[in-house]
Short mmCIF file of C-alpha atoms in Angstrom, two decimals:
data_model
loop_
_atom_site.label_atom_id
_atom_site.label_comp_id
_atom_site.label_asym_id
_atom_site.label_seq_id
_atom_site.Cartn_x
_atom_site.Cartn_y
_atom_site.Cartn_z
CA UNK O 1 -51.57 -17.37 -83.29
CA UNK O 2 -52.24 -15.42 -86.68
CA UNK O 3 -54.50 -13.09 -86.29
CA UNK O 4 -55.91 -9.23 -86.94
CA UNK O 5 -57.10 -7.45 -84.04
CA UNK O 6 -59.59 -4.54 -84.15
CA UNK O 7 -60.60 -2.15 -81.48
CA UNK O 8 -62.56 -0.87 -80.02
CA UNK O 9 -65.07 -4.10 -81.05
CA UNK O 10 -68.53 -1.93 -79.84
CA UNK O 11 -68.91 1.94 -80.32
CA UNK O 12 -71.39 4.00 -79.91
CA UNK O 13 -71.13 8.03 -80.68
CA UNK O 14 -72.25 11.20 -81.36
CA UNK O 15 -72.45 12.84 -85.07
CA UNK O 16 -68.98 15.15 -85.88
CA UNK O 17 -66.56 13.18 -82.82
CA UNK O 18 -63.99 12.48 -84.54
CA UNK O 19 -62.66 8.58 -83.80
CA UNK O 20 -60.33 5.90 -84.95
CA UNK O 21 -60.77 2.00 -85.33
CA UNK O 22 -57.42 0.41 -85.07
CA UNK O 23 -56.42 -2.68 -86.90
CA UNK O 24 -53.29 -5.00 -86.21
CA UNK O 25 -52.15 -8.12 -87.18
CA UNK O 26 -49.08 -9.74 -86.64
CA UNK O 27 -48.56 -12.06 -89.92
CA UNK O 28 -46.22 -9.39 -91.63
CA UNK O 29 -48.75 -8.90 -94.56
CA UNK O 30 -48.78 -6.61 -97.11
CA UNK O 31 -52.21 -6.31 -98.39
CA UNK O 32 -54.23 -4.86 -95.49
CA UNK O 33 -57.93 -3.03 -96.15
CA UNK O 34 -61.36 -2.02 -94.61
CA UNK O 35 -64.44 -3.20 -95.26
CA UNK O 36 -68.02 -2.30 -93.69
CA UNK O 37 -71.29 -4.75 -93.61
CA UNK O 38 -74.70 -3.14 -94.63
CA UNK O 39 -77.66 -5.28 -94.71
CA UNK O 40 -78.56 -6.29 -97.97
CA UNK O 41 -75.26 -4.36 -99.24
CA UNK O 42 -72.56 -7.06 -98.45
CA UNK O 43 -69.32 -6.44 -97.66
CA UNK O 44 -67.62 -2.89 -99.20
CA UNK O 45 -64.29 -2.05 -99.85
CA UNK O 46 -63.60 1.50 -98.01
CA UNK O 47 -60.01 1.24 -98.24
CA UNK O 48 -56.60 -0.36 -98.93
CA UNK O 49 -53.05 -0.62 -98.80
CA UNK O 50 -50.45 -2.36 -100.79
CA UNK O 51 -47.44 -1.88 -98.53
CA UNK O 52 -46.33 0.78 -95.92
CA UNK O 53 -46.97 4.71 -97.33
CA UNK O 54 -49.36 3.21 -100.07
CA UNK O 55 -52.91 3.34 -99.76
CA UNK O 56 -55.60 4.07 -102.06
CA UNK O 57 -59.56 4.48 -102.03
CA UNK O 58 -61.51 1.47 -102.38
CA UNK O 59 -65.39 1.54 -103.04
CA UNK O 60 -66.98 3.47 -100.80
CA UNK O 61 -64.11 5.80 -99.39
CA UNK O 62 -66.02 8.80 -98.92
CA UNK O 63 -65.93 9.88 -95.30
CA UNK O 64 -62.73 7.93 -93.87
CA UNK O 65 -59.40 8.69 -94.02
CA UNK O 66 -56.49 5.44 -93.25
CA UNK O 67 -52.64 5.79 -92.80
CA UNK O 68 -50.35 2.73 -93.26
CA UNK O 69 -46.87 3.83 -91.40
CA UNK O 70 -45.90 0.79 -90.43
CA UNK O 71 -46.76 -3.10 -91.88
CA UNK O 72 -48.63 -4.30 -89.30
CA UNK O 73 -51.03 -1.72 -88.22
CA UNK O 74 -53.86 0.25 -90.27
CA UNK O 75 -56.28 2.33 -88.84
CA UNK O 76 -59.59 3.44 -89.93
CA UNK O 77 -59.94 7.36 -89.10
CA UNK O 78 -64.10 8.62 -89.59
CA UNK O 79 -63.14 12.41 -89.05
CA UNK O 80 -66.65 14.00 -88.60
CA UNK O 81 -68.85 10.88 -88.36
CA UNK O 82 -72.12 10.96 -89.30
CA UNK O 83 -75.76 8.43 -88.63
CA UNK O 84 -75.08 6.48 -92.20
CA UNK O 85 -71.62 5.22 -90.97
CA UNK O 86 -73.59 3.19 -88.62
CA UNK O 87 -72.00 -0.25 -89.61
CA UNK O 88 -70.21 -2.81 -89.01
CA UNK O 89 -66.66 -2.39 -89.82
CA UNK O 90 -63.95 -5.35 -90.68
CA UNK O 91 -60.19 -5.10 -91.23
CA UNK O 92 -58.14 -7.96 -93.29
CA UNK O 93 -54.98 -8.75 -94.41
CA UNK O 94 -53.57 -10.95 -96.80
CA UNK O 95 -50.04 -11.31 -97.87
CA UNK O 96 -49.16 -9.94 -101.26
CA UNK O 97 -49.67 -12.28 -103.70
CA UNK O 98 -51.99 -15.06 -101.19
CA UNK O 99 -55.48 -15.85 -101.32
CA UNK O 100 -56.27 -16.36 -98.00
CA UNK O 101 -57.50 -12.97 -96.28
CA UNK O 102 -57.56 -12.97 -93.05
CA UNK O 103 -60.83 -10.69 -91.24
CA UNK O 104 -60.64 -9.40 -87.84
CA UNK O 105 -63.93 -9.92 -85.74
CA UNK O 106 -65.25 -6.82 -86.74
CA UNK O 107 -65.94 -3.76 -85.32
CA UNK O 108 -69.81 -2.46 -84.57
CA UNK O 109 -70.14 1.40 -84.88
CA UNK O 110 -72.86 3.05 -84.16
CA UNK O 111 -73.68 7.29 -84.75
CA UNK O 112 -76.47 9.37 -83.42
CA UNK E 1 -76.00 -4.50 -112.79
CA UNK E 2 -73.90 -5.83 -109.57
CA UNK E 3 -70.65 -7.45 -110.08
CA UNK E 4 -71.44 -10.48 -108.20
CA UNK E 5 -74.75 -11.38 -107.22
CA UNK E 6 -76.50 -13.91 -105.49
CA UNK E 7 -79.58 -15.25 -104.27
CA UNK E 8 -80.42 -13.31 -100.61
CA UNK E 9 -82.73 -16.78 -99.42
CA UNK E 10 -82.93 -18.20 -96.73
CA UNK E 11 -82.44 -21.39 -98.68
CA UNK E 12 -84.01 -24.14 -96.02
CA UNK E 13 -82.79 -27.81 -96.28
CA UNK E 14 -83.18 -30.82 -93.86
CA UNK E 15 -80.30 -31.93 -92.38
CA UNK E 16 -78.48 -34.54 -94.43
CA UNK E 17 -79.67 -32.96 -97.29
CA UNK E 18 -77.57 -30.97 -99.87
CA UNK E 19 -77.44 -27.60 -100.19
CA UNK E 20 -76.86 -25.76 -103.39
CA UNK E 21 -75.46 -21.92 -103.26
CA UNK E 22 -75.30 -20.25 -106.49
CA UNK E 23 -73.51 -17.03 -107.43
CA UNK E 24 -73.38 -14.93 -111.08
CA UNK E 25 -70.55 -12.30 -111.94
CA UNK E 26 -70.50 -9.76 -114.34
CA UNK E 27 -67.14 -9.19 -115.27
CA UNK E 28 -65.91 -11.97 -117.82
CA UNK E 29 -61.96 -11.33 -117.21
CA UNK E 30 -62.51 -12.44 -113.27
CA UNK E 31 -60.09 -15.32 -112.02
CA UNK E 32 -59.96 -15.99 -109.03
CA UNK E 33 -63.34 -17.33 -107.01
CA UNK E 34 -63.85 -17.19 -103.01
CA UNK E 35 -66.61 -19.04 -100.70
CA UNK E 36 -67.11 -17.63 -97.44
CA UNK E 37 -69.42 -18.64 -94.57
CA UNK E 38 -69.83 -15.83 -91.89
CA UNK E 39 -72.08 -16.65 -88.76
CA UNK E 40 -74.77 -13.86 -87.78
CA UNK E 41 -72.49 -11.24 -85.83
CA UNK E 42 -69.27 -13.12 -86.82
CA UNK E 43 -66.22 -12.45 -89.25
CA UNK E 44 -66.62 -14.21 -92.68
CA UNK E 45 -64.22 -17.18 -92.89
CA UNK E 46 -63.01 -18.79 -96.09
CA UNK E 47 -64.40 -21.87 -96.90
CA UNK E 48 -63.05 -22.90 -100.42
CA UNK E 49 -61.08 -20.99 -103.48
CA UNK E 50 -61.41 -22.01 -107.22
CA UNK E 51 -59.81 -20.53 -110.36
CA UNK E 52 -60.49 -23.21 -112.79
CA UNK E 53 -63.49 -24.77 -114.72
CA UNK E 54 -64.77 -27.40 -112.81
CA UNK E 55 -65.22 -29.16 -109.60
CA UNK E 56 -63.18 -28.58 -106.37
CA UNK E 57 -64.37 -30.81 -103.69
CA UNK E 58 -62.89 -30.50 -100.40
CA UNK E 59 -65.10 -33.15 -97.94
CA UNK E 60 -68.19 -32.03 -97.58
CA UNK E 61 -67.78 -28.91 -99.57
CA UNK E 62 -67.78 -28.71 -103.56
CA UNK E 63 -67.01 -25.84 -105.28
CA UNK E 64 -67.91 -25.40 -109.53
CA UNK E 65 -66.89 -23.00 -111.50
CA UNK E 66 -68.35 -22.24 -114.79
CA UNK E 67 -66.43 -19.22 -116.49
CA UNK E 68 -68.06 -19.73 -119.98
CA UNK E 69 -71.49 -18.45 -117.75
CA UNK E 70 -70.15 -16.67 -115.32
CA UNK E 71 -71.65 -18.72 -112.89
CA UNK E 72 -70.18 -20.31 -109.35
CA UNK E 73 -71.47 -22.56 -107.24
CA UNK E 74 -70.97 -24.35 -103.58
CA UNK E 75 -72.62 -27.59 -102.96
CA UNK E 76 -72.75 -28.37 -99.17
CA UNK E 77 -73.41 -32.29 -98.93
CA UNK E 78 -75.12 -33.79 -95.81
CA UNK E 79 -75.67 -30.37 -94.22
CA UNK E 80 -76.20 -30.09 -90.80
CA UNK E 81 -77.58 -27.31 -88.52
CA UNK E 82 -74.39 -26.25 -88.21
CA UNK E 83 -74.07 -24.81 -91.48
CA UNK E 84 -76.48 -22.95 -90.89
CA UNK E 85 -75.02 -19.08 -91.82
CA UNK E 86 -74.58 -16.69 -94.85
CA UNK E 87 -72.35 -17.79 -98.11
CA UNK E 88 -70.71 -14.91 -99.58
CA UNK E 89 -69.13 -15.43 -102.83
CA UNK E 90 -66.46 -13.26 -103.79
CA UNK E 91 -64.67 -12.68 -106.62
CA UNK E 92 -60.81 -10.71 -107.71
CA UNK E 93 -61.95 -9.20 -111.01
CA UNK E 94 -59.02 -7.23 -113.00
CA UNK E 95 -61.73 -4.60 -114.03
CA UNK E 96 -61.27 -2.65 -110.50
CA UNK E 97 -57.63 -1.95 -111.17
CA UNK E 98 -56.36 -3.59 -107.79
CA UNK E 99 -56.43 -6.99 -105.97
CA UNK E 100 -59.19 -6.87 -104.18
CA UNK E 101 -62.24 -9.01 -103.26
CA UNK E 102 -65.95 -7.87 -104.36
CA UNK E 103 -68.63 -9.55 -102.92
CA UNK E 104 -71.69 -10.69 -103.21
CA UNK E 105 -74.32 -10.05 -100.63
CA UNK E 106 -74.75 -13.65 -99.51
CA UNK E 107 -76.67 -16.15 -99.36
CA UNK E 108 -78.48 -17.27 -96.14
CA UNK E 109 -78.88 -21.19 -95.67
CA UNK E 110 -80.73 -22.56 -92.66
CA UNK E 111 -80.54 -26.20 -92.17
CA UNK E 112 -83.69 -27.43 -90.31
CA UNK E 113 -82.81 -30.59 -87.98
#
């Protein structure tokens, strides 16, 4: 089955601990990239990659940091965390030149 | 001014009714034109695509495409309380330099049985 898996699906933490959201999916795509959910905000672009070793800063980068070392996996690192990254997170992936992106279930983070 | 930008609601219709989703974008060189439904809680899922002007029906769903206005629509005909969600619209405009979506901040339709 074609899909993108994110854990861990429900977090809750403290301000500065650092923590990573992990994002798979096994339909050798390219294009993978992070998004988080605000009310009234929509969905934001926080980051993306092209292809393995080539990422770059989407809309609202500030605060994360992502690798992309091999196709299928791209995690979301939030180094020192902080209250406004309360959110909820979503990982896609869509091959290169498709249309179809394909979000995980998302991923609800909370900081205090 | 937001790049795309629609119409928070809730837009309430009775079931068997249509619904009509609406959805402006700023930047005139955008091509390609996404409709998403996402359930409260849930990950969006694509509904429909367009990139020409024009009608794109696909059964109960009808997407139009206006590109002279900058304007995109999705008609939902005989809606039912399942529908009942947000509509993102999303757009792939050239102006951000890289293939990515923007969204809008949806739409949310309640369909009242």
């Amino acid at each position: 089955e074609a899909q993108v898996t994110q854990n861990p699906r429900y977090l809750i933490t403290v301000t500065g601990k650092k923590l990573t959201v992990t994002c798979s999916q096994n339909m050798n795509h390219e294009y993978m990239s992070w998004y988080r959910q605000d009310p009234g905000l929509g969905l934001r672009q926080i980051y993306y990659s092209m292809n393995v070793e080539v990422t770059d800063k989407g809309d609202v980068p500030e605060g994360y940091k992502v690798s992309r070392k091999e196709k299928r996996n791209f995690p979301l690192i939030l180094e020192s965390p902080s209250p406004n990254q309360t959110s909820l997170y979503f990982c896609a992936s869509s091959p290169d030149r498709g249309n179809t992106i394909y979000f995980g279930e998302g991923s609800w983070l909370t900081v205090v | 001014q937001k790049e795309v930008e629609q119409n928070s609601g809730p837009l309430s219709v009775p079931e068997g009714a249509i619904a009509s989703l609406n959805c402006t974008y700023s930047d005139r060189g955008s091509q390609s034109f996404f409709w998403y439904r996402q359930y409260s809680g849930k990950s969006p899922e694509l509904i429909m695509f367009i990139y020409s002007n024009g009608d794109k029906e696909d059964g109960r769903f009808t997407a139009q495409l206006n590109k002279a206005s900058q304007y995109v629509s999705l008609l939902i005909r005989d809606s039912q309380p399942s529908d009942s969600a947000t509509y993102l619209c999303a757009v792939i405009s050239p102006r951000t330099g890289r293939r990515a979506l923007t969204f809008g901040s949806g739409t949310r339709l309640q369909v009242q049985p």
